[in-house]
Coordinates of C-alpha atoms and ligand atoms in Angstrom, one line a residue:
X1104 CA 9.9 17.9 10.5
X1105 CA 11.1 14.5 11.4
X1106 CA 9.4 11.8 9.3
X1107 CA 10.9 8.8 11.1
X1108 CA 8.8 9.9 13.9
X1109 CA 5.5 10.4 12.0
X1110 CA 6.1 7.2 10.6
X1111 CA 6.7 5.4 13.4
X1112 CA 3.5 7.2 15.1
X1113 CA 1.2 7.2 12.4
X1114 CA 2.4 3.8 10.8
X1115 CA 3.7 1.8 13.6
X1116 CA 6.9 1.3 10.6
X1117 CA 10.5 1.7 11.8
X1118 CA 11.8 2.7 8.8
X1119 CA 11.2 4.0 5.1
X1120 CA 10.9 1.7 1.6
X1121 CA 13.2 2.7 -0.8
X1122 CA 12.2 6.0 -2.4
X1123 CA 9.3 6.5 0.3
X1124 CA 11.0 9.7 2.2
X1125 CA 12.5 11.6 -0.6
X1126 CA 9.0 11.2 -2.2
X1127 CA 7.0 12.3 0.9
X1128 CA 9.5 15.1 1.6
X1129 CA 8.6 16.7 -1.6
X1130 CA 4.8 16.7 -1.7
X1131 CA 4.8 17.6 1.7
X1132 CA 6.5 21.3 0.7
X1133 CA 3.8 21.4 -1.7
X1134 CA 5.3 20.0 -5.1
X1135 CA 4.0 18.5 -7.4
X1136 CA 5.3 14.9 -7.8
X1137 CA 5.4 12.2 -10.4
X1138 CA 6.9 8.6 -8.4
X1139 CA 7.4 5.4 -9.6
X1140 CA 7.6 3.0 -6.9
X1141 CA 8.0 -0.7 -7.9
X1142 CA 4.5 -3.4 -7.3
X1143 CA 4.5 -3.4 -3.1
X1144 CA 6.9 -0.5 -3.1
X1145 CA 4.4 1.3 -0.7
X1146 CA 2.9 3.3 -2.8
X1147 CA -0.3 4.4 0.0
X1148 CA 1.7 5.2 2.5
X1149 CA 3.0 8.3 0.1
X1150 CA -0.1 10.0 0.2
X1151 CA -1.4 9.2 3.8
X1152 CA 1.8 10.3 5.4
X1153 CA 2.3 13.3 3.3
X1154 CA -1.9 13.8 3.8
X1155 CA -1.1 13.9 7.7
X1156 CA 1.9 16.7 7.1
X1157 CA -0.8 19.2 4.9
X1158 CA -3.7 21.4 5.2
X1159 CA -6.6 20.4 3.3
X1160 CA -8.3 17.3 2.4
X1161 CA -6.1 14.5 0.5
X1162 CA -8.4 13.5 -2.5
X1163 CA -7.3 10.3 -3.7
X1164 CA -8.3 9.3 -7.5
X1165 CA -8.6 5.4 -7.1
X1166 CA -9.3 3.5 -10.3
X1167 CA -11.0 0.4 -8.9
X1168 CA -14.0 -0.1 -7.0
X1169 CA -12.6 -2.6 -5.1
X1170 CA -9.3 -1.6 -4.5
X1171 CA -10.8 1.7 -2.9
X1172 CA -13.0 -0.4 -0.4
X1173 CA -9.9 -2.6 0.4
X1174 CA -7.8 1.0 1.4
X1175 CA -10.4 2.2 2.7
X1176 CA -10.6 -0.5 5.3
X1177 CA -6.8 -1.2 5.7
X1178 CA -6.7 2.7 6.7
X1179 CA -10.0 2.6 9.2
X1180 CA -8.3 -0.3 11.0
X1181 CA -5.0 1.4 11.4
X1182 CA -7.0 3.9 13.3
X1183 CA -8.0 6.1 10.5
X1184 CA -11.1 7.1 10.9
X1185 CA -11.6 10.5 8.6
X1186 CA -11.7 8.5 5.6
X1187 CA -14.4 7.9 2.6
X1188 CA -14.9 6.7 -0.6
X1189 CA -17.8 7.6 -3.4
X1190 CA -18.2 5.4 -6.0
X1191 CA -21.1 3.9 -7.3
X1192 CA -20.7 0.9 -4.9
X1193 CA -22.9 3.8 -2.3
X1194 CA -26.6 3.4 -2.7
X1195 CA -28.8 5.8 -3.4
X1196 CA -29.3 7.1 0.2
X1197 CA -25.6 6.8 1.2
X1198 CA -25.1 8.9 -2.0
X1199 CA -27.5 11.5 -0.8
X1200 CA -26.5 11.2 2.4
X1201 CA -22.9 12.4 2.1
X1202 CA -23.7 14.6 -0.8
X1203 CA -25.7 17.1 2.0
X1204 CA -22.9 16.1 4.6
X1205 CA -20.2 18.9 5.6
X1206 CA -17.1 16.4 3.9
X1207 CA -14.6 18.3 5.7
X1208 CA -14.6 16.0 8.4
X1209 CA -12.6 13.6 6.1
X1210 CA -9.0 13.9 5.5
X1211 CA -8.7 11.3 3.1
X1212 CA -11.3 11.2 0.3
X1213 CA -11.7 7.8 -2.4
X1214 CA -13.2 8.5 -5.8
X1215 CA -13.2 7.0 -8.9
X1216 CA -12.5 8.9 -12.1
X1217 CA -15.8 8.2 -13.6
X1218 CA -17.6 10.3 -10.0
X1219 CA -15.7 13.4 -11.0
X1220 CA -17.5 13.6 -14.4
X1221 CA -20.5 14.3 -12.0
X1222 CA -21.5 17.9 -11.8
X1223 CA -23.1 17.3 -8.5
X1224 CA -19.9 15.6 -6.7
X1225 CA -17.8 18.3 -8.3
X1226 CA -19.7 21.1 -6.9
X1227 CA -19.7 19.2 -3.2
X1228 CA -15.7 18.9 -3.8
X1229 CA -15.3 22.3 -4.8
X1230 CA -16.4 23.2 -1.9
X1231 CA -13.4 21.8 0.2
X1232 CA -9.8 23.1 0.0
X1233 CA -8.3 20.3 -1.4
X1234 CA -5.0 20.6 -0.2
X1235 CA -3.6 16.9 -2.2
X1236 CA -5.1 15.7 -5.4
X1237 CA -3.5 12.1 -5.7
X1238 CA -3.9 10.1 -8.7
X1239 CA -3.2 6.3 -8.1
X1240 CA -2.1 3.8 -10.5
X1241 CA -1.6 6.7 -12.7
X1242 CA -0.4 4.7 -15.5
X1243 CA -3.9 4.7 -16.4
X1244 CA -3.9 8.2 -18.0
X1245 CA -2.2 6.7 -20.6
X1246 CA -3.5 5.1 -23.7
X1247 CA -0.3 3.4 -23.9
X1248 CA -0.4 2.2 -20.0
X1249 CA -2.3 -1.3 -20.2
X1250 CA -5.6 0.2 -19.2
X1251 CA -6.7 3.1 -21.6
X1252 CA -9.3 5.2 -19.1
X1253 CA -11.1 7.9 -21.3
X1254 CA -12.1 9.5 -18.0
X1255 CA -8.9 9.5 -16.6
X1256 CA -8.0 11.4 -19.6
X1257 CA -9.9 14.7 -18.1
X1258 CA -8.1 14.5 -14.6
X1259 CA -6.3 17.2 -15.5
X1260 CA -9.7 19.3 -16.2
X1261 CA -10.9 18.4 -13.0
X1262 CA -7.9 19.2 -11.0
X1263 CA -8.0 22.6 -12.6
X1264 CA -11.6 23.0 -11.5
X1265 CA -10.8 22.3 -8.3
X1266 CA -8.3 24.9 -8.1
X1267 CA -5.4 23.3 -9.0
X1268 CA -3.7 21.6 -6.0
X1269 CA -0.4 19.8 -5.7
X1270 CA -0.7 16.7 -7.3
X1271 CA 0.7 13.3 -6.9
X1272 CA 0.5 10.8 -9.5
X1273 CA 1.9 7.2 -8.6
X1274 CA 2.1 4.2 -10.4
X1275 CA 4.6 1.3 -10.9
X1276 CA 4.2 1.2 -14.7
X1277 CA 6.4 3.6 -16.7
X1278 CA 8.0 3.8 -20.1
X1279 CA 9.1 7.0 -21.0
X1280 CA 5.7 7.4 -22.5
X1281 CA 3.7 7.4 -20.6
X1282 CA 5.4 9.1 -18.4
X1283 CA 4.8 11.6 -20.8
X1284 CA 1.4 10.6 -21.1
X1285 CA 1.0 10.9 -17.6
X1286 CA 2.5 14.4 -17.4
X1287 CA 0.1 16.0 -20.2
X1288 CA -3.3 14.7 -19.1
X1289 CA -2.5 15.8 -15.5
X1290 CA -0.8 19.1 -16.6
X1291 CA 1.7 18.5 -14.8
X1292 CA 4.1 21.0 -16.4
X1293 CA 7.8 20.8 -13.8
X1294 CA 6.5 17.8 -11.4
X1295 CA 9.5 16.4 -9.3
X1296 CA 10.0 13.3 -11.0
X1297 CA 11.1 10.4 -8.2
X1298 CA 11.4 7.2 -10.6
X1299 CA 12.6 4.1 -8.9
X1300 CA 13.7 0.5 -10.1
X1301 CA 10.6 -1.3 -11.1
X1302 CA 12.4 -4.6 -10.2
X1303 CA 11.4 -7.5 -8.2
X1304 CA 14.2 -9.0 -7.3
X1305 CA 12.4 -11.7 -4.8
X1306 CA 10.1 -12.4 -7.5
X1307 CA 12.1 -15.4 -9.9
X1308 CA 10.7 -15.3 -13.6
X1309 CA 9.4 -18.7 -15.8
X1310 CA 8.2 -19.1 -19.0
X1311 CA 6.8 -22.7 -19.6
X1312 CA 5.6 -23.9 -23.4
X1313 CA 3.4 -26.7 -23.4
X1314 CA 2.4 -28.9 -26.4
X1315 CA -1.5 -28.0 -26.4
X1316 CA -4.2 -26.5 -23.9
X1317 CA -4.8 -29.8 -22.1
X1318 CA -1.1 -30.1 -21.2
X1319 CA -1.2 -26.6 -20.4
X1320 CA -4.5 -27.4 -17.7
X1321 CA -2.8 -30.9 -16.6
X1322 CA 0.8 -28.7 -15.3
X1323 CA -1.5 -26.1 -13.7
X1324 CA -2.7 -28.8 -11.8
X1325 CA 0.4 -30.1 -10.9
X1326 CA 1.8 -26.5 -10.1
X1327 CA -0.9 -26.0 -8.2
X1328 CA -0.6 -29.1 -6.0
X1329 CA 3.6 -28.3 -5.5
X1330 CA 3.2 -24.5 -5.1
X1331 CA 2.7 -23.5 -1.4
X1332 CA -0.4 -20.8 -1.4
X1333 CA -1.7 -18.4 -1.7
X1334 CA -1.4 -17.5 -5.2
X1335 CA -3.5 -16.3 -8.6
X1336 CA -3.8 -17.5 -11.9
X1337 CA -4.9 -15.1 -14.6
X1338 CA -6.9 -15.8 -17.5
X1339 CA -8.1 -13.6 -20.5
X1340 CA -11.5 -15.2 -20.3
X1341 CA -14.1 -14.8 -17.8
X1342 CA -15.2 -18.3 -19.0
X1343 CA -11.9 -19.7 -19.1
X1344 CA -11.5 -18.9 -15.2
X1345 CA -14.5 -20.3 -13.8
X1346 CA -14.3 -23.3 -16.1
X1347 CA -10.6 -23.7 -14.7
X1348 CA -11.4 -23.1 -11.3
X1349 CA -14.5 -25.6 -11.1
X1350 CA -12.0 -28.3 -12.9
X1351 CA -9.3 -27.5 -10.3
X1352 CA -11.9 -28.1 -7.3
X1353 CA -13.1 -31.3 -9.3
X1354 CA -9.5 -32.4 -9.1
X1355 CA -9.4 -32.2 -5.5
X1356 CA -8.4 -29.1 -5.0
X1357 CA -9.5 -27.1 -1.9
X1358 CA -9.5 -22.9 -1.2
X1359 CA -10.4 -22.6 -5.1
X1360 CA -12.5 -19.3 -6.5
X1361 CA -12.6 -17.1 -9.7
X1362 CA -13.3 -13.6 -10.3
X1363 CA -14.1 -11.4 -13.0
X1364 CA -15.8 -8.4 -14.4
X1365 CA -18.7 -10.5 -14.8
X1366 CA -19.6 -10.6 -10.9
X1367 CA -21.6 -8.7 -8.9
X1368 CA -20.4 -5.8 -7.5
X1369 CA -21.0 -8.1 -4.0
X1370 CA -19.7 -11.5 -5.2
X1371 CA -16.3 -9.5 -6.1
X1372 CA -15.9 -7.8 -2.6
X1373 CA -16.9 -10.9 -1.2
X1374 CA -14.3 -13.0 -3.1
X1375 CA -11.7 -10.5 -2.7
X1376 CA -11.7 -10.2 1.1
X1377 CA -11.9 -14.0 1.4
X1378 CA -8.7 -14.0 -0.3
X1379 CA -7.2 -11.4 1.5
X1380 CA -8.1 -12.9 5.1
X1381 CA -6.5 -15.8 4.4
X1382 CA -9.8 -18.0 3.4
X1383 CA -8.3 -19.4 -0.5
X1384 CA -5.0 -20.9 -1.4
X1385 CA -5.9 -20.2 -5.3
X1386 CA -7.9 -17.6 -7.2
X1387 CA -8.3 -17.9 -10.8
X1388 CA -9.0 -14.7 -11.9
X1389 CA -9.0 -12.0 -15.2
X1390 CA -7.5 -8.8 -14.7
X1391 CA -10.2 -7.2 -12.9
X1392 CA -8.6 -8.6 -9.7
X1393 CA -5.7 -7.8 -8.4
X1394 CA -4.7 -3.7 -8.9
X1395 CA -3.8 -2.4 -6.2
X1396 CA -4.4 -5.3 -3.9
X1397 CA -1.9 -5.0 -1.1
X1398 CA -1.2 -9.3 0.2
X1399 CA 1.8 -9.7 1.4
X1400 CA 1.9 -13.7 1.3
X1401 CA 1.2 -14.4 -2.4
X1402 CA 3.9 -17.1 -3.2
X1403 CA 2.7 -17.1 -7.1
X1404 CA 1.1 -15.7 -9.8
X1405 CA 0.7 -18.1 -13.2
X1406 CA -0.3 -16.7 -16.0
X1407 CA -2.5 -19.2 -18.0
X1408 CA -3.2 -16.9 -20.6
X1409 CA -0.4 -14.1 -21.4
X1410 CA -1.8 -10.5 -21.3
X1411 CA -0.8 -8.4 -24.6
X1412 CA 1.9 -6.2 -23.2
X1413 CA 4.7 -6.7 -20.4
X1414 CA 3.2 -3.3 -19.0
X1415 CA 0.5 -5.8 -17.8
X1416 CA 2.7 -8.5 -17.0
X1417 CA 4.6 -6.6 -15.1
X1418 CA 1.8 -5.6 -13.1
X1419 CA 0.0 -8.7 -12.4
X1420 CA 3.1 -10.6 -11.3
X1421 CA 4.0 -8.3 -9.3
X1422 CA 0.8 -9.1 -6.9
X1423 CA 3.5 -11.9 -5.5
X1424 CA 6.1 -11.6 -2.8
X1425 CA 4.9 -8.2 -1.2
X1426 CA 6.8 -9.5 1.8
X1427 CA 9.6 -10.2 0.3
X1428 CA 9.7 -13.8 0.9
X1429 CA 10.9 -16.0 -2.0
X1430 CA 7.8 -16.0 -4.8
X1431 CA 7.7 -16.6 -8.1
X1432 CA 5.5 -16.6 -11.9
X1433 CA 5.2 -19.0 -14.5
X1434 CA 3.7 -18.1 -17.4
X1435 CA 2.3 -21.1 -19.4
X1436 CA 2.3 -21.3 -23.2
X1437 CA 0.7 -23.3 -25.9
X1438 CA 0.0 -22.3 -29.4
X1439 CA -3.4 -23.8 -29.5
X1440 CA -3.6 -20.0 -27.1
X1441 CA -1.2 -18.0 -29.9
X1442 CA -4.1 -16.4 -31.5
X1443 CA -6.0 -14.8 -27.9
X1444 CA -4.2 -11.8 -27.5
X1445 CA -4.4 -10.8 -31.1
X1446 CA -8.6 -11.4 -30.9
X1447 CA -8.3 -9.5 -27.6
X1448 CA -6.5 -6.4 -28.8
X1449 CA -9.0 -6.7 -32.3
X1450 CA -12.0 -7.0 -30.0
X1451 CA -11.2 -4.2 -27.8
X1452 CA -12.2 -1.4 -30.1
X1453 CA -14.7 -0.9 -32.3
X1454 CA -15.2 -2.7 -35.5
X1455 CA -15.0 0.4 -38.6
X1456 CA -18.3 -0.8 -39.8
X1457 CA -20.1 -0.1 -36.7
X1458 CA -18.4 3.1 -36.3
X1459 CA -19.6 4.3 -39.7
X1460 CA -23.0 3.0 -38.8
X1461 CA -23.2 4.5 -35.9
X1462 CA -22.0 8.0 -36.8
X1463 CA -24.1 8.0 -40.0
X1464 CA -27.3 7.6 -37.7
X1465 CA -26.2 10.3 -35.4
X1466 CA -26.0 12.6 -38.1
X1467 CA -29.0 11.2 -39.9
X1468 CA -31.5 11.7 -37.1
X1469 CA -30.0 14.4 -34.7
X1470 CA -28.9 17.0 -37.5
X1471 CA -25.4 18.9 -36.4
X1472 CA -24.0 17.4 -33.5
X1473 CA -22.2 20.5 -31.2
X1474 CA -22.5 18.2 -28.0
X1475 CA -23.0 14.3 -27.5
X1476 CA -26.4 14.5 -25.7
X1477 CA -27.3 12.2 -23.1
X1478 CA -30.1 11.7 -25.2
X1479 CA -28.6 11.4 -28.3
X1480 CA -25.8 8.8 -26.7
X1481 CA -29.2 6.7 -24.8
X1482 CA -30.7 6.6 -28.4
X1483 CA -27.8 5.5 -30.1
X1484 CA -27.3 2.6 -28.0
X1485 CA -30.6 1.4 -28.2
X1486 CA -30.0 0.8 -31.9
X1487 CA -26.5 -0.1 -31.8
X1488 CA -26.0 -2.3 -29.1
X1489 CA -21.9 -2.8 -27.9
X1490 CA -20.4 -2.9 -25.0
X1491 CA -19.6 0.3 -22.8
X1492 CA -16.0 0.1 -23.6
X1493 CA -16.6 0.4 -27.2
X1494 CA -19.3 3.0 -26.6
X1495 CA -16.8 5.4 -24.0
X1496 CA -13.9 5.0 -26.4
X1497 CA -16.0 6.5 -29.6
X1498 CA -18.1 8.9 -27.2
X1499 CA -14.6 10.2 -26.1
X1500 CA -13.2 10.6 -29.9
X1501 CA -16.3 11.8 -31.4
X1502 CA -16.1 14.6 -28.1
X1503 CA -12.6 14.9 -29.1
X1504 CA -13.3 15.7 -32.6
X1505 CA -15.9 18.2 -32.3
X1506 CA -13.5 20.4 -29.4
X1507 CA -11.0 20.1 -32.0
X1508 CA -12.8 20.5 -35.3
X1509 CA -16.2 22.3 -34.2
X1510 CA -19.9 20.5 -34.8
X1511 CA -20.1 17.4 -37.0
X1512 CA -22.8 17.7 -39.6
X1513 CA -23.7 15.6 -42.9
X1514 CA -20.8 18.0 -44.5
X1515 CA -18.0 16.8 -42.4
X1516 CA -19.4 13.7 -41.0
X1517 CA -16.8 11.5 -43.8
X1518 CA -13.8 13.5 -41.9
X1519 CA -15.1 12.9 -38.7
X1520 CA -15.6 9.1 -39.4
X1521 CA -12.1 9.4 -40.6
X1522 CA -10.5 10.7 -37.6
X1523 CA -11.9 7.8 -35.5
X1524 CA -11.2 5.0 -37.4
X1525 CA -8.3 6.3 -37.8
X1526 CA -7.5 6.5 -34.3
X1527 CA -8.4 3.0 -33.7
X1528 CA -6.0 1.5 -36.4
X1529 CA -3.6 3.7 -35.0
X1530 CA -3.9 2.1 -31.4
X1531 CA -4.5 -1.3 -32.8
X1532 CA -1.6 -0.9 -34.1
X1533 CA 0.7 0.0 -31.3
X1534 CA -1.5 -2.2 -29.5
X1535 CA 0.1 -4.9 -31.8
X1536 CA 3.7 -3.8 -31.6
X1537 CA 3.4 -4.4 -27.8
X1538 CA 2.3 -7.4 -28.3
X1539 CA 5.0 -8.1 -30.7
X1540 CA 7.7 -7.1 -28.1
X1541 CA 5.9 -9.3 -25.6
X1542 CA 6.1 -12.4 -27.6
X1543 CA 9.3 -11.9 -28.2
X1544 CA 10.5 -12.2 -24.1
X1545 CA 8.0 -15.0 -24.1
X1546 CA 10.7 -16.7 -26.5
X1547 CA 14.1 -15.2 -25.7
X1548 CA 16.7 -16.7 -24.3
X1549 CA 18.1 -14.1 -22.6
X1550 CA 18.0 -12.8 -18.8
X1551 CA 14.1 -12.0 -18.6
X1552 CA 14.7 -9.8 -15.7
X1553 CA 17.1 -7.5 -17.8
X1554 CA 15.1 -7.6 -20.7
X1555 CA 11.9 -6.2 -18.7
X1556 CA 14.4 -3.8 -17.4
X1557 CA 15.5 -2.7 -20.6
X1558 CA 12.2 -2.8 -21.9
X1559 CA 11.4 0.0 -19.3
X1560 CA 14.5 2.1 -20.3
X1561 CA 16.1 0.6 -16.9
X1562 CA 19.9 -0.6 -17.6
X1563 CA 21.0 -1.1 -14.0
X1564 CA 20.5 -5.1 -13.6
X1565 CA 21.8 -6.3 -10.2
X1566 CA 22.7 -10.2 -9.5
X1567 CA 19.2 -11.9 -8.5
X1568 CA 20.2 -15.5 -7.7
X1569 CA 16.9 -17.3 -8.0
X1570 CA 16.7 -15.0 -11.5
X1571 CA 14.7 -16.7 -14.6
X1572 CA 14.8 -19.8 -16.3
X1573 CA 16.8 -18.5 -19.0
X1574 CA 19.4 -17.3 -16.0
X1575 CA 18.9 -20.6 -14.2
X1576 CA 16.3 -21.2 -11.9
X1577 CA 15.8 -24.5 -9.2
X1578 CA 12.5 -24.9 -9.0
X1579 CA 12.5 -27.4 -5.9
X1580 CA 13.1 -24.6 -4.0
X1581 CA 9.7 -23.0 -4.6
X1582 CA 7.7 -26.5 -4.3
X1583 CA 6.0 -27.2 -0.6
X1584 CA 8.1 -29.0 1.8
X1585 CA 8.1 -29.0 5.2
X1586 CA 10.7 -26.3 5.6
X1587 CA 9.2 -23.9 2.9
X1588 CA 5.5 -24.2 4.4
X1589 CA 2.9 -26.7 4.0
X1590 CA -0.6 -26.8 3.1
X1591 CA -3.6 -28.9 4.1
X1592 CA -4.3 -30.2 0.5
X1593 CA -1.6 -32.2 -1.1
X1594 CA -3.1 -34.8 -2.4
X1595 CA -1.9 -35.1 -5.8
X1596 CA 1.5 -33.5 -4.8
X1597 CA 3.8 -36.2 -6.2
X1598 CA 2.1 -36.4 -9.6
X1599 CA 3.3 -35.5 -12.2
X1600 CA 1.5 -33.9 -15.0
X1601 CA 1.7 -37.2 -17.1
X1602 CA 0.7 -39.2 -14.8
X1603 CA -2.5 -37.2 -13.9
X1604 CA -3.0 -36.9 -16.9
X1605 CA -3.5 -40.8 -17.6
X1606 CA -5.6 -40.8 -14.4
X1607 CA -7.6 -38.6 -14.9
X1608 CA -8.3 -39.2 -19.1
X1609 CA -10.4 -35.6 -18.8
X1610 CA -12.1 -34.7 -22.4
X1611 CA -10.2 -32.5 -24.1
X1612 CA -12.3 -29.2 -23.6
X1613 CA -11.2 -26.9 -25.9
X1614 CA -10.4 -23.0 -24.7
X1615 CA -12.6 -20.5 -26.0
X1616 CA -11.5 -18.5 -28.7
Ligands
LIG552 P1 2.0 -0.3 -3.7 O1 3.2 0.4 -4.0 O2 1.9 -1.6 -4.6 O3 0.8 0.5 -3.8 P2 1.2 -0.6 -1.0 O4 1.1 0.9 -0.7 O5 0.0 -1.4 -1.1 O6 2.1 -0.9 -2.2 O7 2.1 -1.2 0.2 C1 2.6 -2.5 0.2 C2 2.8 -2.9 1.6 O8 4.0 -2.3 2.2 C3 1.7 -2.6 2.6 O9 1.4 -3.7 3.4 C4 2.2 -1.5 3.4 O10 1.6 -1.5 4.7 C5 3.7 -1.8 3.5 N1 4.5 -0.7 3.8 C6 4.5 0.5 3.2 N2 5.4 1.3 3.7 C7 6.1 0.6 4.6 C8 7.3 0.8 5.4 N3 7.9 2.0 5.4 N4 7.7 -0.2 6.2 C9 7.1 -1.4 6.2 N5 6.1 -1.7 5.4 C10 5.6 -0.7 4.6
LIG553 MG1 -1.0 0.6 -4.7

């Protein structure tokens, strides 16, 4: 089987990315295969080769709504036409519609992780002989990845149910834990393991302290007006990033938009495929944007509020330089910001108290608990409102519990309260040692590219001449001028942060806490 040539017909690509072939090779004689390929390391093309080389339908577990549409449609205008994907972005009759369809007549199948918890989608799939069950951004398995996915956690159930197919999990994120992670909850007992350099090396790295959060907003602005675009900026607040992005328009600055969670399903695909075709030089944005988004041209990302781990990090700026072309990221720091991530990881799982509360009731009014009812669940969360994070994580523990420990009743309810908030302080506090290790790059003087290396058990550094600021870095060279692209607003382009800063004389708004 020649692969160059399916490549080149399929693909209209004269040649493999690093690690692409030996990765495609392997699931094509059936393997299963675990791959780390870095951000942009061409990740899709893995499973839609290999898709075109097997029998069977290619199921593809995609974890973002968004990012399923946008392959979807990348794939259907390179010619692909046997392609779907069911999520809950279908309405009702496009639900029912392809649910008493024949779904052979795709080869390539989208779904989130939260569809295969369906009984009716899983009897529809068990139907097909699924010849490639691909799990995407497969770091997300893991509760020590950056994005703890309780149903990602029951892939491994799924696959089984649908008779066990070679799998392929992909992801750019790795430490050797979750690797592990990753090979548990998939049951993947010998996969070929094909792990590549996570590096970036067109990607140079900044960190940038500033004095307070109106400095920090005042050298945005300036970055914004020297950088040539596109590029991102994340945020940790939904509030933060449309405040920032209305301020940034207000100052003159054209092609601006945010996203977040908080959008409609609409406004997000909307926003998204604006930015991909080209339509916005900036998007301020939290971390519901970005996974998995495949533009090439993103010059740079800036983080305007750090994420709690460099699993994250490493993710988001890797959105930039997918061509290859000279990009970079600039992390801004200020210590009126110091406390975020701390409330973030403390507000990402429930408090004990409502825990207790909650568990007490269940007990309380439903008797012994064997099974967490819908009923019982719907009921609960009438009384105790929270948000569905909150209410997935303890659904999954207190499911968790019982498998392991049999049916919670009044007698063993003070265990089973236990054993959750238990696990919570637990994953607090790893939650805080990452954070920990992330604060500490933010403030090392060391290589920053070797240090995310290391961090990743990596210890092969090569010479990256734009590297870090810490290595040396010219910024000039990644500011607009004629010979390194231009852009129609530059307005404020030889300000410098001081100086707009007197013009300007904005209030001090201070950032949410
Ligand atoms: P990721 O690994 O981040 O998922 P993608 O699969 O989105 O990366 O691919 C990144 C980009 O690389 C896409 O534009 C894709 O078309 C391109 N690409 C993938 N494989 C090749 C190749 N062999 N030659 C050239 N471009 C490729
Ligand atoms: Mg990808």
């Amino acid at each position: 089987m020649n692969l160059e040539q399916v490549l080149k017909s399929k693909f209209g690509f004269r040649s493999f990315k690093a690690g692409q072939k030996e990765i495609i090779h392997d699931v094509a004689l059936g393997n299963d295969v675990l791959a780390l390929l870095p951000t942009g390391g061409g990740k899709s093309l893995c499973y839609q080769l290999s898709g075109y080389l097997l029998q069977g339908t290619v199921l593809i577990v995609s974890p973002l709504l968004s990012l399923m549409e946008d392959q979807v449609q990348q794939m259907k205008s390179n010619g692909e036409k046997r392609v779907v994907a069911i999520n809950s972005f279908l309405n009702y009759q496009e639900k029912e519609k392809l649910l008493s369809s024949d779904l052979n007549i795709y080869k390539f199948i989208f779904i989130s992780p939260e569809m295969l918890q369906v009984k009716r989608w899983i009897i529809k799939l068990q139907k097909l002989s699924v010849g490639l069950f691909v799990v995407d951004e497969a770091h997300c398995v893991s509760q020590w990845g950056h994005d703890f996915r309780t149903d990602y956690l029951k892939l491994g159930k799924v696959k089984k149910v649908l008779g066990s197919p070679p799998c392929l999990a992909l992801t750019a994120t790795a430490t050797k834990t979750v690797i592990e992670d990753i090979k548990n909850y998939l049951l993947l007992t010998s996969p070929n393991e094909h792990i590549n350099s996570i590096d970036r090396p067109n990607i140079a790295l900044k960190v940038e302290k500033l004095k307070n959060n109106q400095e920090k907003r005042m050298r945005l602005l300036e970055l914004l007006s020297q950088f040539p675009s596109p590029g991102m900026v994340y945020f940790s607040s939904r509030v933060k990033a449309e405040e920032i992005a209305l301020f940034l328009e207000e100052q003159g600055l054209e092609g601006v938009a945010f996203y977040h969670a908080g959008l409609t399903a609409d406004q997000r695909i909307l926003i998204q495929q604006q930015f991909l075709l080209g339509q916005l030089n900036v998007i301020c944005c939290t971390s519901a944007f970005g996974m998995g988004i495949n533009k090439a041209n993103v010059r740079f990302v800036i983080h305007y509020h750090q994420p709690t781990q460099l699993e994250a990090y490493v993710q988001e700026i890797g959105r930039a330089g997918r061509d290859g072309e000279k990009s970079i990221a600039v992390l801004l720091k200020s210590d009126e910001d110091s406390m975020l991530p701390h409330l973030l990881i403390e507000g990402e799982l429930p408090e004990s108290v409502w825990v207790t509360a909650v568990m007490n009731e269940m007990v309380e009014k439903w008797g012994t608990i064997s099974t967490l009812t819908e009923e019982i669940w719907n009921d609960l969360a009438l009384r105790f409102p929270n948000n569905e994070v909150q209410w997935r994580y303890l659904s999954y523990q207190i499911t968790y519990y019982i498998e392991h420990n049999g049916p919670i009743s009044k007698i063993n309810l003070k265990s089973g309260v236990s054993f959750v908030i238990n696990q919570i302080e637990k994953r607090t506090a790893a939650k805080m040692t990452k954070l920990q290790s992330f604060e500490e790059w933010t403030q090392s003087k060391a290589c920053r590219r070797k240090a995310i290396l290391g961090y990743f058990g990596e210890s092969k550094v090569s010479l990256v001449e734009n590297c870090c600021d810490n290595c040396g870095i010219s910024l000039e060279e990644y500011v607009l001028s004629p010979s390194n692209g231009s852009r129609k607003d530059d307005k404020a382009n030889s300000l410098s942060w001081e100086r707009l800063l007197e013009k300007i004389l904005v209030q001090d708004i201070h950032d949410e806490k």
